[in-house]
Amino acid sequence: MKRKFNVIVASMLFIALAVTGCDGKSTKATAALYTNYIEAIMDCSYHGELERYTEVVDADSSEAEEVYNSTVEYYANELLYYNDVDSESISDELYDKYVALAGEIMAKTKYTVNEATKVNDEYQVKIEIYPVDINDITYDAVEQCIDEFNKMMDSMDTTKLTDEQWLEIEEGYGENVYNILKEAVPQMGYKDVVSKVVIIEVDKDGYYGISDDEWYDIDDYVVDMK
């Protein structure tokens, strides 16, 4: 299961178009620039490494922090949706706990950005991604949590529940799932490597980047939501 959030696309597309191209540079220098571009954005997005990002894309620290925070919140919402937790029915406090949890998981993400290579008239960058296995190692426990929730609901006359009682029930389920995920983080490992080749797109004005669909793929592979 997965749901997309436009905030991350808008952020990544802006980044891509905000970086000036380098048609006049040598092939080697151009390849290095494109490699640094991909690596800097991924390191900023997943690991919160802001300084290199600001240098590569000529941004300030607040813009880099916004990219990181947007990516973390995007993944938090993916976690909620994947595990059938209704983000609209849980408290702000619990939602913030999921965001913090997403940051913990993303800090452990692993990938390698290889040097860009020129193929015909375009540059390609191969990224080797090791998806985290948090979904696999928590699947059975979350399924059991869902079964227990369904049994509880079947035993109740839900027509008599107030809105406050519904929210309390949703909060309890969300808290149980959170605890399962939180406890699994120290045991988290990686799945088999996934190779993703992205094409650097350069427009007539020399601005470059990769498409939003490519960023979506990278995001989903890194955290195993593909």
Short mmCIF file of N, CA and C in Angstrom, two decimals, residues 16-130:
data_model
loop_
_atom_site.label_atom_id
_atom_site.label_comp_id
_atom_site.label_asym_id
_atom_site.label_seq_id
_atom_site.Cartn_x
_atom_site.Cartn_y
_atom_site.Cartn_z
N ALA A 16 15.64 20.65 -8.57
CA ALA A 16 16.20 20.30 -9.87
C ALA A 16 16.33 21.52 -10.77
N LEU A 17 15.34 22.37 -10.77
CA LEU A 17 15.34 23.51 -11.69
C LEU A 17 16.14 24.69 -11.15
N ALA A 18 16.55 24.61 -9.90
CA ALA A 18 17.27 25.74 -9.31
C ALA A 18 18.77 25.63 -9.47
N VAL A 19 19.24 24.53 -10.05
CA VAL A 19 20.69 24.30 -10.17
C VAL A 19 21.14 24.63 -11.58
N THR A 20 22.13 25.46 -11.71
CA THR A 20 22.59 25.87 -13.02
C THR A 20 23.43 24.79 -13.69
N GLY A 21 23.24 24.59 -14.97
CA GLY A 21 23.96 23.56 -15.72
C GLY A 21 25.40 23.95 -16.02
N CYS A 22 26.10 23.03 -16.70
CA CYS A 22 27.54 23.26 -16.89
C CYS A 22 27.98 22.72 -18.24
N ASP A 23 27.33 23.11 -19.29
CA ASP A 23 27.64 22.58 -20.61
C ASP A 23 29.08 22.84 -21.04
N GLY A 24 29.69 23.89 -20.49
CA GLY A 24 31.03 24.23 -20.91
C GLY A 24 32.12 23.45 -20.22
N LYS A 25 31.77 22.67 -19.23
CA LYS A 25 32.77 21.92 -18.48
C LYS A 25 33.14 20.64 -19.21
N SER A 26 34.24 20.04 -18.78
CA SER A 26 34.66 18.78 -19.36
C SER A 26 33.70 17.67 -18.98
N THR A 27 33.78 16.56 -19.72
CA THR A 27 32.90 15.42 -19.43
C THR A 27 33.11 14.93 -18.01
N LYS A 28 34.36 14.85 -17.56
CA LYS A 28 34.65 14.36 -16.21
C LYS A 28 34.09 15.30 -15.15
N ALA A 29 34.28 16.59 -15.35
CA ALA A 29 33.78 17.57 -14.38
C ALA A 29 32.26 17.57 -14.35
N THR A 30 31.64 17.44 -15.52
CA THR A 30 30.18 17.40 -15.60
C THR A 30 29.65 16.17 -14.90
N ALA A 31 30.29 15.03 -15.12
CA ALA A 31 29.87 13.78 -14.46
C ALA A 31 29.97 13.91 -12.95
N ALA A 32 31.05 14.51 -12.47
CA ALA A 32 31.23 14.69 -11.03
C ALA A 32 30.16 15.62 -10.46
N LEU A 33 29.81 16.66 -11.20
CA LEU A 33 28.79 17.60 -10.74
C LEU A 33 27.44 16.91 -10.60
N TYR A 34 27.07 16.11 -11.59
CA TYR A 34 25.79 15.40 -11.55
C TYR A 34 25.76 14.38 -10.42
N THR A 35 26.88 13.70 -10.22
CA THR A 35 26.95 12.73 -9.12
C THR A 35 26.78 13.43 -7.78
N ASN A 36 27.47 14.53 -7.59
CA ASN A 36 27.37 15.29 -6.35
C ASN A 36 25.95 15.80 -6.13
N TYR A 37 25.31 16.20 -7.21
CA TYR A 37 23.94 16.70 -7.14
C TYR A 37 23.00 15.64 -6.57
N ILE A 38 23.04 14.43 -7.13
CA ILE A 38 22.18 13.35 -6.66
C ILE A 38 22.51 12.98 -5.22
N GLU A 39 23.79 12.82 -4.95
CA GLU A 39 24.23 12.39 -3.62
C GLU A 39 23.88 13.43 -2.55
N ALA A 40 24.08 14.70 -2.87
CA ALA A 40 23.80 15.76 -1.90
C ALA A 40 22.33 15.81 -1.54
N ILE A 41 21.47 15.66 -2.54
CA ILE A 41 20.02 15.70 -2.28
C ILE A 41 19.60 14.48 -1.46
N MET A 42 20.12 13.30 -1.79
CA MET A 42 19.76 12.11 -1.04
C MET A 42 20.27 12.18 0.40
N ASP A 43 21.49 12.63 0.58
CA ASP A 43 22.05 12.75 1.93
C ASP A 43 21.27 13.76 2.77
N CYS A 44 20.87 14.84 2.14
CA CYS A 44 20.06 15.85 2.83
C CYS A 44 18.67 15.29 3.16
N SER A 45 18.06 14.66 2.18
CA SER A 45 16.68 14.18 2.34
C SER A 45 16.55 13.08 3.38
N TYR A 46 17.48 12.12 3.36
CA TYR A 46 17.35 10.94 4.21
C TYR A 46 18.15 11.01 5.49
N HIS A 47 19.29 11.68 5.46
CA HIS A 47 20.17 11.70 6.63
C HIS A 47 20.28 13.06 7.29
N GLY A 48 19.63 14.05 6.72
CA GLY A 48 19.66 15.38 7.32
C GLY A 48 21.00 16.07 7.23
N GLU A 49 21.82 15.68 6.23
CA GLU A 49 23.12 16.32 6.04
C GLU A 49 22.92 17.57 5.17
N LEU A 50 22.85 18.71 5.81
CA LEU A 50 22.41 19.93 5.15
C LEU A 50 23.52 20.71 4.45
N GLU A 51 24.72 20.71 5.02
CA GLU A 51 25.76 21.62 4.55
C GLU A 51 26.15 21.37 3.09
N ARG A 52 26.38 20.12 2.75
CA ARG A 52 26.78 19.82 1.37
C ARG A 52 25.67 20.19 0.39
N TYR A 53 24.43 19.96 0.81
CA TYR A 53 23.29 20.32 -0.04
C TYR A 53 23.29 21.81 -0.36
N THR A 54 23.50 22.63 0.66
CA THR A 54 23.48 24.08 0.43
C THR A 54 24.56 24.50 -0.54
N GLU A 55 25.70 23.81 -0.52
CA GLU A 55 26.80 24.15 -1.42
C GLU A 55 26.50 23.71 -2.85
N VAL A 56 25.98 22.50 -3.00
CA VAL A 56 25.77 21.95 -4.35
C VAL A 56 24.66 22.65 -5.09
N VAL A 57 23.56 22.94 -4.39
CA VAL A 57 22.42 23.54 -5.09
C VAL A 57 22.29 25.04 -4.82
N ASP A 58 23.28 25.62 -4.14
CA ASP A 58 23.29 27.05 -3.87
C ASP A 58 22.03 27.48 -3.14
N ALA A 59 21.74 26.78 -2.03
CA ALA A 59 20.57 27.08 -1.21
C ALA A 59 21.03 27.49 0.18
N ASP A 60 20.12 28.05 0.97
CA ASP A 60 20.47 28.36 2.36
C ASP A 60 20.04 27.21 3.26
N SER A 61 20.44 27.27 4.51
CA SER A 61 20.20 26.17 5.44
C SER A 61 18.71 25.93 5.69
N SER A 62 17.91 27.00 5.66
CA SER A 62 16.47 26.82 5.89
C SER A 62 15.82 26.04 4.76
N GLU A 63 16.28 26.26 3.53
CA GLU A 63 15.76 25.50 2.39
C GLU A 63 16.17 24.03 2.49
N ALA A 64 17.41 23.79 2.89
CA ALA A 64 17.87 22.42 3.06
C ALA A 64 17.09 21.72 4.17
N GLU A 65 16.85 22.42 5.25
CA GLU A 65 16.09 21.84 6.36
C GLU A 65 14.66 21.52 5.94
N GLU A 66 14.09 22.38 5.09
CA GLU A 66 12.73 22.14 4.60
C GLU A 66 12.68 20.87 3.75
N VAL A 67 13.71 20.64 2.94
CA VAL A 67 13.76 19.43 2.13
C VAL A 67 13.78 18.20 3.04
N TYR A 68 14.64 18.24 4.07
CA TYR A 68 14.74 17.11 4.99
C TYR A 68 13.42 16.88 5.73
N ASN A 69 12.87 17.94 6.29
CA ASN A 69 11.63 17.81 7.06
C ASN A 69 10.48 17.31 6.19
N SER A 70 10.42 17.79 4.96
CA SER A 70 9.36 17.34 4.04
C SER A 70 9.50 15.85 3.74
N THR A 71 10.73 15.40 3.56
CA THR A 71 10.96 13.99 3.25
C THR A 71 10.60 13.11 4.44
N VAL A 72 10.97 13.54 5.63
CA VAL A 72 10.64 12.77 6.83
C VAL A 72 9.13 12.69 7.02
N GLU A 73 8.45 13.81 6.84
CA GLU A 73 7.00 13.79 7.02
C GLU A 73 6.32 12.96 5.94
N TYR A 74 6.86 13.02 4.73
CA TYR A 74 6.34 12.16 3.64
C TYR A 74 6.42 10.70 4.05
N TYR A 75 7.56 10.29 4.58
CA TYR A 75 7.72 8.89 4.97
C TYR A 75 6.84 8.55 6.17
N ALA A 76 6.68 9.48 7.11
CA ALA A 76 5.81 9.23 8.25
C ALA A 76 4.39 8.93 7.79
N ASN A 77 3.92 9.69 6.82
CA ASN A 77 2.58 9.45 6.28
C ASN A 77 2.50 8.14 5.52
N GLU A 78 3.59 7.76 4.85
CA GLU A 78 3.64 6.46 4.20
C GLU A 78 3.54 5.34 5.24
N LEU A 79 4.24 5.48 6.35
CA LEU A 79 4.18 4.49 7.42
C LEU A 79 2.76 4.37 7.97
N LEU A 80 2.14 5.50 8.22
CA LEU A 80 0.77 5.50 8.74
C LEU A 80 -0.17 4.80 7.78
N TYR A 81 -0.10 5.16 6.52
CA TYR A 81 -1.00 4.58 5.52
C TYR A 81 -0.73 3.09 5.34
N TYR A 82 0.53 2.72 5.26
CA TYR A 82 0.89 1.32 5.03
C TYR A 82 0.37 0.43 6.16
N ASN A 83 0.36 0.96 7.37
CA ASN A 83 -0.05 0.18 8.53
C ASN A 83 -1.48 0.46 8.97
N ASP A 84 -2.26 1.07 8.07
CA ASP A 84 -3.70 1.30 8.30
C ASP A 84 -3.99 2.18 9.50
N VAL A 85 -3.12 3.13 9.77
CA VAL A 85 -3.36 4.12 10.82
C VAL A 85 -3.90 5.37 10.16
N ASP A 86 -5.06 5.83 10.61
CA ASP A 86 -5.70 7.00 10.02
C ASP A 86 -5.06 8.27 10.59
N SER A 87 -4.30 8.96 9.77
CA SER A 87 -3.59 10.15 10.24
C SER A 87 -4.54 11.26 10.68
N GLU A 88 -5.77 11.24 10.17
CA GLU A 88 -6.74 12.27 10.53
C GLU A 88 -7.43 11.98 11.86
N SER A 89 -7.25 10.76 12.38
CA SER A 89 -7.98 10.36 13.59
C SER A 89 -7.08 10.17 14.80
N ILE A 90 -5.81 10.46 14.66
CA ILE A 90 -4.90 10.35 15.81
C ILE A 90 -4.53 11.75 16.29
N SER A 91 -4.05 11.81 17.51
CA SER A 91 -3.69 13.10 18.10
C SER A 91 -2.44 13.68 17.45
N ASP A 92 -2.27 14.98 17.61
CA ASP A 92 -1.06 15.64 17.09
C ASP A 92 0.18 15.06 17.76
N GLU A 93 0.06 14.72 19.04
CA GLU A 93 1.20 14.17 19.77
C GLU A 93 1.64 12.83 19.17
N LEU A 94 0.67 11.96 18.86
CA LEU A 94 1.01 10.67 18.28
C LEU A 94 1.55 10.84 16.86
N TYR A 95 0.96 11.76 16.11
CA TYR A 95 1.46 12.04 14.75
C TYR A 95 2.92 12.47 14.81
N ASP A 96 3.25 13.35 15.75
CA ASP A 96 4.64 13.81 15.89
C ASP A 96 5.57 12.67 16.25
N LYS A 97 5.07 11.70 17.02
CA LYS A 97 5.89 10.53 17.36
C LYS A 97 6.19 9.71 16.10
N TYR A 98 5.22 9.61 15.21
CA TYR A 98 5.46 8.90 13.95
C TYR A 98 6.47 9.65 13.08
N VAL A 99 6.41 10.97 13.09
CA VAL A 99 7.39 11.75 12.32
C VAL A 99 8.79 11.54 12.88
N ALA A 100 8.92 11.56 14.21
CA ALA A 100 10.22 11.31 14.82
C ALA A 100 10.71 9.90 14.51
N LEU A 101 9.80 8.93 14.52
CA LEU A 101 10.15 7.55 14.19
C LEU A 101 10.63 7.45 12.75
N ALA A 102 9.95 8.14 11.85
CA ALA A 102 10.36 8.13 10.44
C ALA A 102 11.78 8.66 10.30
N GLY A 103 12.12 9.68 11.07
CA GLY A 103 13.48 10.22 11.04
C GLY A 103 14.50 9.20 11.52
N GLU A 104 14.14 8.44 12.56
CA GLU A 104 15.05 7.40 13.07
C GLU A 104 15.30 6.33 12.00
N ILE A 105 14.24 5.92 11.34
CA ILE A 105 14.38 4.88 10.31
C ILE A 105 15.20 5.40 9.14
N MET A 106 14.90 6.61 8.71
CA MET A 106 15.60 7.16 7.54
C MET A 106 17.08 7.40 7.82
N ALA A 107 17.42 7.63 9.08
CA ALA A 107 18.83 7.81 9.43
C ALA A 107 19.63 6.55 9.16
N LYS A 108 18.96 5.41 9.12
CA LYS A 108 19.62 4.13 8.89
C LYS A 108 19.59 3.69 7.42
N THR A 109 18.98 4.48 6.56
CA THR A 109 18.90 4.09 5.15
C THR A 109 20.29 4.06 4.53
N LYS A 110 20.44 3.18 3.53
CA LYS A 110 21.76 2.97 2.93
C LYS A 110 21.66 2.92 1.41
N TYR A 111 22.60 3.58 0.76
CA TYR A 111 22.62 3.63 -0.71
C TYR A 111 24.00 4.07 -1.16
N THR A 112 24.31 3.82 -2.41
CA THR A 112 25.57 4.27 -3.01
C THR A 112 25.24 4.96 -4.33
N VAL A 113 25.73 6.17 -4.49
CA VAL A 113 25.55 6.91 -5.74
C VAL A 113 26.84 6.79 -6.54
N ASN A 114 26.78 6.11 -7.66
CA ASN A 114 27.97 5.90 -8.49
C ASN A 114 28.21 7.11 -9.40
N GLU A 115 29.41 7.20 -9.91
CA GLU A 115 29.76 8.33 -10.77
C GLU A 115 28.92 8.33 -12.05
N ALA A 116 28.47 9.49 -12.41
CA ALA A 116 27.68 9.63 -13.63
C ALA A 116 28.49 9.23 -14.85
N THR A 117 27.81 8.64 -15.80
CA THR A 117 28.47 8.26 -17.05
C THR A 117 27.70 8.84 -18.22
N LYS A 118 28.43 9.18 -19.27
CA LYS A 118 27.79 9.73 -20.46
C LYS A 118 27.47 8.60 -21.44
N VAL A 119 26.21 8.49 -21.79
CA VAL A 119 25.76 7.48 -22.73
C VAL A 119 25.10 8.21 -23.90
N ASN A 120 25.76 8.12 -25.06
CA ASN A 120 25.33 8.92 -26.22
C ASN A 120 25.34 10.40 -25.82
N ASP A 121 24.21 11.06 -25.85
CA ASP A 121 24.19 12.49 -25.55
C ASP A 121 23.62 12.81 -24.18
N GLU A 122 23.47 11.81 -23.33
CA GLU A 122 22.89 12.07 -22.02
C GLU A 122 23.74 11.45 -20.91
N TYR A 123 23.59 12.01 -19.71
CA TYR A 123 24.30 11.47 -18.55
C TYR A 123 23.35 10.63 -17.71
N GLN A 124 23.88 9.51 -17.23
CA GLN A 124 23.11 8.61 -16.38
C GLN A 124 23.86 8.41 -15.06
N VAL A 125 23.08 8.26 -14.00
CA VAL A 125 23.66 8.00 -12.68
C VAL A 125 23.04 6.72 -12.14
N LYS A 126 23.89 5.77 -11.80
CA LYS A 126 23.40 4.51 -11.22
C LYS A 126 23.45 4.61 -9.70
N ILE A 127 22.30 4.33 -9.08
CA ILE A 127 22.20 4.37 -7.62
C ILE A 127 21.93 2.95 -7.13
N GLU A 128 22.74 2.49 -6.20
CA GLU A 128 22.52 1.18 -5.60
C GLU A 128 21.86 1.40 -4.23
N ILE A 129 20.65 0.90 -4.10
CA ILE A 129 19.84 1.16 -2.92
C ILE A 129 19.63 -0.14 -2.13
N TYR A 130 19.81 -0.05 -0.83
CA TYR A 130 19.55 -1.18 0.07
C TYR A 130 18.29 -0.87 0.87
#
